[in-house]
Amino acid sequence: MKRWQGTRALVGEAIEHGSRAVERVQLELAKTPFDLLERVPGLKVPVSGIRELYNTGVSSTHTMIRLATKVAGDTVGVVLDAVSPGEKAAGQREEAVSSGEKAAGQREEAAQPGSMQNSTQSPS
Amino acid sequence: MGRKVELAIGALNGLVGDYLTRTGNGLATEMHVVRDGAPLTLSREALAAIFPEPPRKLVVLVHGLMSTEDVWRMRGGETYGSLLEKELGFAAFEVRYCSGLRISENGERLDALLGQLAAAYPGPIDEVALVGHSMGGLVLRSATHAGNERGSGWLAKVKKAFYLGSPHLGTPLERFGNALSWALAAIDHPITTLIAEIVNLRSGGVKDLRYGNLRREDWEGAGADALLQNRRHPVPLLPHIRHHLVAGSLTADVASLVLLGDALVPLRSAIGRAAEEDRCSPFPQEHVAILAGLNHVRLAHDEAVFSRIRAWCEEEMR
């Protein structure tokens, strides 16, 4: 289940980052033609209005994409947790056991230099 | 299906594993020991159950980038480890890890893991042999360096190390990726900037292959995407370990040997024939084997490679 949650999170983050990147590219690509058009006498005001609409449209679209992704991701996350509450608890117990074993291993190694160092040879 | 999923996760870990680990993503692979395809609990009881009469020699196999321990499987399901177990009385262990982490980070983790393995092993240990494929060979070197710095007990038992297609001097493919992303970022255009950002998403582990970084100092504090900067610090070869290098070549043709190597790692890098500008200790060339007709991946599961490894082991037993 950890992996399903991981996949869900990764897909969500990929869409989030991808959306922000594409939004940035779209806004930057449109900047040059709008800048040029605003220099044409008489067009500055209407072009800046259209630019405002365009930028708002692009940003709103991507905000909605990210919001929808977040909502979908959170929903999937809740469903995954609901489908396997036992696995979630077992996963937490496994992590506690393995960190306990790791600590025990480290204590064992510290207490038993002889089992690996029963020669006096130094590594360097 | 299960095997394909594991392979896909292994590849993902190689590509963006540092990101997965940093964000606590459940797809990140935690370094662990594997035996017969399953994670092995490093406890005396678990190991005693596998080895009621524990051999006095251990061999540890470490896979390469974007891979899992499955890369060691030969026809018939054997691996170099299982064959060394049957033919020369070793106890074989495989390691699976997140190959997207920095090589030095994996080296430190492997140092700790080998300490745990040694502490849990239910019998005396006379010898440890290390076998690394591709990036795995660099992770082994980094682990021995970390172990040497920390005075780790397991290190004194390491008598031999085998590096199969390991890019001790780095790989041209990663250097090309670095140059490409730098060039794209230098162009002031939103699309090329975006492509550069995508190319630079590759993991720290991949970037370490540019010059074969083994130490934290080789990359910490530096721009990961600076153009072709070799910041390697010396990692002396430990004198009590006999280093064996196996390189592959697509064909027996000299031009192919020199230009292509095994298609991913050039010959000079795989046999560690370092020059001063490589900022790497040159490897002694007494224990080098160049095997024609083997590509990079094949080096991990080929009978000719195993024959060479076995021959070296038998030579040293006499």
XYZ file of C-alpha atoms in Angstrom:
442
model
C 0.000 0.000 0.000
C 2.982 2.234 0.676
C 3.815 1.888 -2.996
C 0.304 2.761 -4.155
C 0.396 5.846 -1.943
C 3.838 6.621 -3.326
C 2.568 6.296 -6.884
C -0.385 8.531 -6.112
C 1.885 11.166 -4.570
C 4.381 10.985 -7.439
C 1.714 11.359 -10.117
C 0.205 14.303 -8.245
C 3.592 16.010 -7.852
C 4.451 15.388 -11.506
C 1.213 17.029 -12.633
C 1.705 19.905 -10.179
C 5.262 20.621 -11.320
C 4.425 19.979 -14.962
C 1.457 22.320 -14.854
C 3.501 25.115 -13.249
C 6.231 24.655 -15.851
C 3.815 24.712 -18.796
C 2.005 27.733 -17.347
C 5.284 29.585 -17.077
C 6.229 28.685 -20.666
C 2.850 29.736 -22.030
C 2.985 33.108 -20.273
C 6.571 33.739 -21.360
C 5.932 32.710 -24.970
C 2.994 35.103 -25.211
C 4.955 37.985 -23.682
C 6.944 38.919 -26.809
C 4.013 39.209 -29.277
C 1.975 41.166 -26.733
C 4.926 43.505 -26.067
C 5.314 44.102 -29.818
C 1.623 44.719 -30.371
C 1.422 47.178 -27.493
C 3.989 49.332 -29.271
C 1.652 49.823 -32.248
C 0.010 53.223 -31.892
C -3.578 52.931 -30.772
C -3.370 49.293 -29.801
C -1.775 49.592 -26.401
C -5.000 49.717 -24.401
C -6.908 46.949 -26.185
C -3.826 44.706 -26.367
C -3.065 45.123 -22.705
C -6.695 44.207 -21.989
C -6.407 41.113 -24.121
C -3.069 40.266 -22.526
C -4.706 40.494 -19.106
C -7.501 38.178 -20.254
C -5.053 35.731 -21.784
C -2.807 35.613 -18.697
C -5.797 35.219 -16.402
C -7.199 32.475 -18.628
C -3.930 30.535 -18.713
C -3.288 30.881 -14.973
C -6.881 29.994 -14.062
C -6.808 26.912 -16.279
C -3.645 25.649 -14.678
C -4.870 26.484 -11.205
C -7.968 24.394 -11.898
C -5.818 21.535 -13.222
C -3.723 21.606 -10.047
C -6.756 21.890 -7.810
C -8.529 19.007 -9.551
C -5.358 16.924 -9.308
C -5.050 17.659 -5.610
C -8.676 16.776 -4.929
C -8.438 13.584 -6.971
C -5.157 12.683 -5.299
C -6.507 13.289 -1.810
C -9.597 11.221 -2.628
C -7.512 8.344 -3.930
C -5.344 8.599 -0.826
C -8.344 8.335 1.466
C -9.690 5.381 -0.525
C -6.330 3.605 -0.358
C -6.170 4.123 3.394
C -9.746 2.906 3.791
C -9.136 -0.182 1.675
C -6.210 -1.316 3.765
C -6.222 0.093 7.288
C -4.675 -3.165 8.509
C -1.772 -2.836 6.091
C -1.182 0.727 7.230
C -0.975 -0.351 10.871
C 1.178 -3.363 9.953
C 3.461 -1.092 7.950
C 3.884 1.166 10.959
C 4.624 -1.861 13.187
C 7.155 -3.162 10.600
C 8.951 0.171 10.590
C 9.118 0.132 14.401
C 10.471 -3.436 14.409
C 13.052 -2.811 11.721
C 14.351 0.330 13.414
C 14.571 -1.673 16.643
C 16.502 -4.428 14.860
C 18.780 -1.887 13.272
C 19.543 -0.400 16.686
C 20.123 -3.899 18.098
C 22.472 -4.697 15.223
C 24.453 -1.548 15.865
C 24.690 -2.375 19.575
C 25.814 -5.943 18.694
C 28.446 -4.718 16.308
C 29.753 -2.227 18.848
C 29.883 -4.940 21.530
C 31.538 -7.591 19.346
C 34.582 -6.220 17.591
C 36.111 -9.690 17.954
C 33.748 -11.459 15.524
C 35.040 -9.404 12.604
C 38.358 -8.285 13.930
C 39.909 -11.527 15.078
C 42.988 -10.586 13.161
C 45.127 -7.619 14.034
C 45.312 -6.524 10.413
C 44.460 -2.888 9.992
C 42.417 -1.849 6.926
C 44.878 0.846 5.886
C 3.933 -9.121 -13.255
C 5.559 -8.793 -9.826
C 9.023 -9.016 -11.334
C 8.239 -6.359 -13.947
C 6.866 -4.045 -11.258
C 10.058 -4.482 -9.212
C 12.181 -3.748 -12.268
C 10.100 -0.645 -13.059
C 10.491 0.589 -9.482
C 14.211 -0.091 -9.676
C 14.439 1.970 -12.859
C 12.368 4.771 -11.314
C 14.641 4.815 -8.279
C 17.637 5.197 -10.540
C 16.057 8.069 -12.427
C 14.552 10.132 -9.592
C 15.325 8.118 -6.474
C 16.950 11.005 -4.645
C 13.718 12.969 -5.013
C 11.664 9.978 -3.868
C 13.860 9.540 -0.795
C 13.886 13.252 0.037
C 10.095 13.468 -0.142
C 9.562 10.239 1.822
C 7.775 8.660 -1.122
C 6.751 5.023 -0.633
C 8.322 4.099 -3.965
C 11.821 4.890 -2.665
C 13.848 1.734 -2.133
C 15.456 1.419 1.254
C 18.824 -0.349 1.054
C 18.518 -3.932 2.247
C 19.963 -7.380 1.836
C 18.135 -9.817 -0.418
C 18.372 -13.582 -0.470
C 16.487 -15.806 -2.960
C 14.531 -12.811 -4.208
C 13.154 -11.772 -0.819
C 14.309 -9.187 1.724
C 16.443 -10.769 4.397
C 16.079 -9.863 8.048
C 19.549 -9.347 9.430
C 19.184 -11.279 12.627
C 21.251 -14.150 13.953
C 18.191 -16.420 14.005
C 17.211 -15.693 10.412
C 20.752 -16.223 9.123
C 21.246 -19.362 11.219
C 18.077 -20.790 9.697
C 19.543 -20.258 6.199
C 23.045 -21.398 7.119
C 22.902 -24.100 9.801
C 26.627 -24.596 9.101
C 27.624 -21.081 8.158
C 30.433 -20.832 5.592
C 33.436 -18.784 6.683
C 33.485 -16.782 3.460
C 30.881 -14.249 2.387
C 30.244 -12.679 -0.983
C 28.077 -9.588 -1.391
C 26.720 -8.544 -4.791
C 25.675 -4.947 -5.512
C 23.728 -4.103 -8.680
C 24.054 -0.965 -10.792
C 22.003 2.060 -11.792
C 18.268 1.703 -12.481
C 18.480 -1.955 -11.613
C 17.665 -4.518 -8.949
C 19.336 -7.744 -7.852
C 17.425 -9.391 -10.722
C 20.249 -8.265 -13.036
C 22.376 -11.087 -11.608
C 20.007 -13.859 -12.836
C 21.568 -16.145 -15.407
C 19.870 -18.894 -17.399
C 18.570 -21.456 -14.963
C 18.122 -18.859 -12.228
C 21.693 -19.011 -10.946
C 23.716 -15.938 -10.096
C 27.421 -15.380 -9.553
C 26.621 -15.528 -5.843
C 24.732 -18.823 -5.928
C 27.442 -20.387 -8.098
C 30.192 -19.184 -5.750
C 28.156 -20.709 -2.941
C 27.865 -24.089 -4.679
C 31.347 -24.276 -6.140
C 33.584 -22.441 -3.722
C 31.692 -22.521 -0.428
C 30.765 -18.850 -0.068
C 27.630 -17.529 1.625
C 26.073 -15.214 -0.939
C 24.056 -12.075 -0.324
C 22.631 -9.530 -2.732
C 21.906 -5.905 -1.962
C 19.058 -3.848 -3.356
C 19.197 -0.072 -2.982
C 18.013 3.234 -4.366
C 20.494 3.857 -7.163
C 19.344 7.461 -7.564
C 20.949 8.547 -4.313
C 24.444 9.949 -4.422
C 27.062 7.197 -4.614
C 28.634 8.496 -1.390
C 25.261 8.292 0.392
C 24.825 4.726 -0.755
C 28.409 4.005 0.217
C 27.752 5.173 3.769
C 24.556 3.126 3.929
C 26.295 0.054 2.569
C 29.056 0.428 5.143
C 26.394 0.386 7.886
C 24.496 -2.505 6.269
C 27.604 -4.664 5.945
C 28.328 -3.944 9.606
C 24.856 -5.217 10.486
C 25.314 -8.291 8.296
C 28.643 -9.084 9.885
C 27.251 -8.602 13.389
C 24.293 -10.867 12.703
C 26.233 -13.581 10.892
C 25.981 -16.753 12.973
C 29.556 -17.862 12.567
C 33.164 -16.686 12.244
C 34.074 -14.869 9.045
C 37.476 -15.390 7.419
C 36.840 -13.477 4.228
C 34.428 -11.122 2.492
C 34.364 -10.748 -1.280
C 32.543 -7.841 -2.903
C 31.109 -7.907 -6.434
C 29.728 -4.745 -8.015
C 28.164 -4.286 -11.427
C 28.452 -0.862 -13.036
C 27.525 1.800 -10.446
C 27.507 -0.998 -7.868
C 31.281 -1.178 -8.155
C 31.522 2.517 -7.311
C 29.143 2.064 -4.369
C 31.436 -0.697 -3.080
C 34.478 1.554 -3.366
C 32.624 4.320 -1.581
C 31.540 1.888 1.154
C 35.111 0.701 1.699
C 36.216 4.318 1.881
C 33.484 5.125 4.416
C 34.344 1.986 6.368
C 38.010 2.929 6.405
C 37.194 6.434 7.689
C 34.937 5.043 10.424
C 37.083 2.032 11.348
C 34.306 -0.415 10.451
C 35.018 -3.951 11.578
C 33.804 -5.730 8.426
C 36.360 -3.978 6.228
C 39.349 -5.852 7.580
C 37.831 -9.091 6.262
C 37.467 -7.889 2.681
C 40.121 -9.679 0.628
C 38.859 -9.163 -2.877
C 36.618 -6.913 -4.886
C 35.307 -7.457 -8.405
C 34.190 -4.525 -10.519
C 32.158 -5.468 -13.572
C 31.870 -2.637 -16.090
C 32.194 -0.044 -13.344
C 32.834 3.502 -14.626
C 35.756 4.358 -12.368
C 36.580 7.377 -14.552
C 32.996 8.316 -15.329
C 30.881 7.878 -18.445
C 30.664 9.988 -21.595
C 26.876 9.595 -21.701
C 26.412 11.527 -18.467
C 28.932 14.140 -19.592
C 26.900 14.546 -22.770
C 23.728 14.980 -20.690
C 25.471 17.606 -18.577
C 26.720 19.514 -21.622
C 23.347 19.290 -23.351
C 21.400 20.625 -20.382
C 23.949 23.405 -19.843
C 23.712 24.439 -23.498
C 19.922 24.386 -23.482
C 19.785 26.429 -20.272
C 22.161 28.973 -21.786
C 19.686 29.705 -24.578
C 17.281 32.359 -23.383
C 14.062 30.752 -24.536
C 11.325 29.332 -22.327
C 11.061 26.049 -24.220
C 14.775 25.258 -24.186
C 14.864 26.270 -20.509
C 12.036 23.835 -19.841
C 13.801 21.027 -21.719
C 16.981 21.771 -19.754
C 15.024 21.522 -16.507
C 13.579 18.183 -17.580
C 17.007 16.828 -18.543
C 18.358 18.004 -15.179
C 15.704 16.054 -13.293
C 17.999 13.031 -13.517
C 19.098 11.860 -10.101
C 22.210 12.686 -8.118
C 23.330 9.101 -8.605
C 23.262 9.548 -12.380
C 25.167 12.831 -12.061
C 27.821 11.122 -9.932
C 28.600 8.916 -12.936
C 29.883 11.949 -14.812
C 33.318 11.495 -13.258
C 32.745 8.583 -10.880
C 32.258 10.594 -7.674
C 32.782 8.440 -4.591
C 32.931 10.948 -1.728
C 30.526 13.462 -0.305
C 33.139 16.194 -0.887
C 33.046 15.456 -4.620
C 29.562 16.936 -4.968
C 28.441 18.652 -1.743
C 28.319 22.420 -1.969
C 28.886 22.427 -5.731
C 26.422 23.145 -8.506
C 25.205 19.749 -9.632
C 24.729 21.018 -13.162
C 27.898 23.085 -13.570
C 29.503 22.326 -16.898
C 31.902 19.367 -16.877
C 33.453 20.045 -13.498
C 35.538 17.223 -12.085
C 35.731 17.791 -8.340
C 36.839 14.316 -7.339
C 38.894 13.869 -4.229
C 41.354 10.997 -3.900
C 40.088 7.625 -2.720
C 43.189 5.485 -2.344
C 42.864 1.802 -3.137
C 43.024 -0.144 0.106
C 46.152 -2.320 -0.045
C 44.678 -5.366 1.732
C 42.017 -5.742 -0.975
C 42.850 -7.334 -4.314
C 40.974 -5.426 -7.000
C 39.726 -7.265 -10.095
C 38.238 -5.473 -13.056
C 36.134 -6.931 -15.835
C 35.339 -4.851 -18.892
C 33.103 -5.746 -21.785
C 33.464 -4.902 -25.424
C 30.775 -5.086 -28.070
C 33.134 -6.728 -30.520
C 36.730 -7.959 -30.531
C 37.642 -5.210 -32.967
C 40.221 -2.757 -31.562
C 38.351 0.318 -32.760
C 35.188 -0.862 -31.043
C 37.163 -1.618 -27.886
C 38.611 1.850 -27.770
C 35.605 3.849 -28.948
C 32.569 1.989 -27.672
C 33.660 -0.232 -24.794
C 30.553 -2.082 -23.662
C 28.308 0.604 -25.182
C 27.904 2.531 -21.917
C 31.285 2.496 -20.195
C 34.488 3.092 -22.156
C 37.271 0.576 -21.730
C 39.684 2.954 -20.007
C 37.051 3.792 -17.400
C 36.074 0.161 -16.783
C 39.666 -0.955 -16.240
C 40.546 2.093 -14.170
C 43.517 3.143 -16.270
C 43.495 6.646 -14.825
C 45.584 9.600 -15.934
C 46.358 12.578 -13.708
C 43.475 14.683 -15.029
C 41.004 11.958 -14.003
C 41.748 12.699 -10.311
C 41.424 8.971 -9.620
C 43.869 6.409 -8.275
C 44.876 4.178 -11.174
C 44.033 0.525 -10.673
C 46.789 -2.084 -10.841
C 46.385 -3.836 -14.181
C 47.403 -7.337 -13.030
C 43.817 -8.456 -12.515
C 41.996 -7.092 -15.539
C 39.883 -9.092 -17.967
C 38.457 -7.671 -21.190
C 35.738 -9.887 -22.614
C 34.634 -9.369 -26.197
C 31.036 -9.703 -27.295
C 29.596 -8.616 -23.968
C 27.527 -5.487 -23.570
C 27.277 -3.553 -20.334
C 24.255 -5.315 -18.880
C 25.435 -8.768 -19.914
C 28.486 -8.395 -17.680
C 26.219 -9.040 -14.678
C 24.999 -12.459 -15.778
C 27.382 -14.145 -18.170
C 29.108 -17.507 -17.841
C 32.401 -16.211 -19.230
C 32.445 -13.496 -16.565
C 31.701 -16.041 -13.851
C 34.465 -18.302 -15.134
C 36.893 -15.417 -14.775
C 35.684 -14.599 -11.254
C 35.930 -18.244 -10.240
C 39.414 -18.573 -11.740
C 40.625 -15.550 -9.783
C 39.099 -16.906 -6.577
C 40.698 -20.330 -7.129
C 44.092 -18.760 -7.876
C 43.971 -16.903 -4.610
C 42.910 -19.995 -2.670
C 46.080 -21.842 -3.666
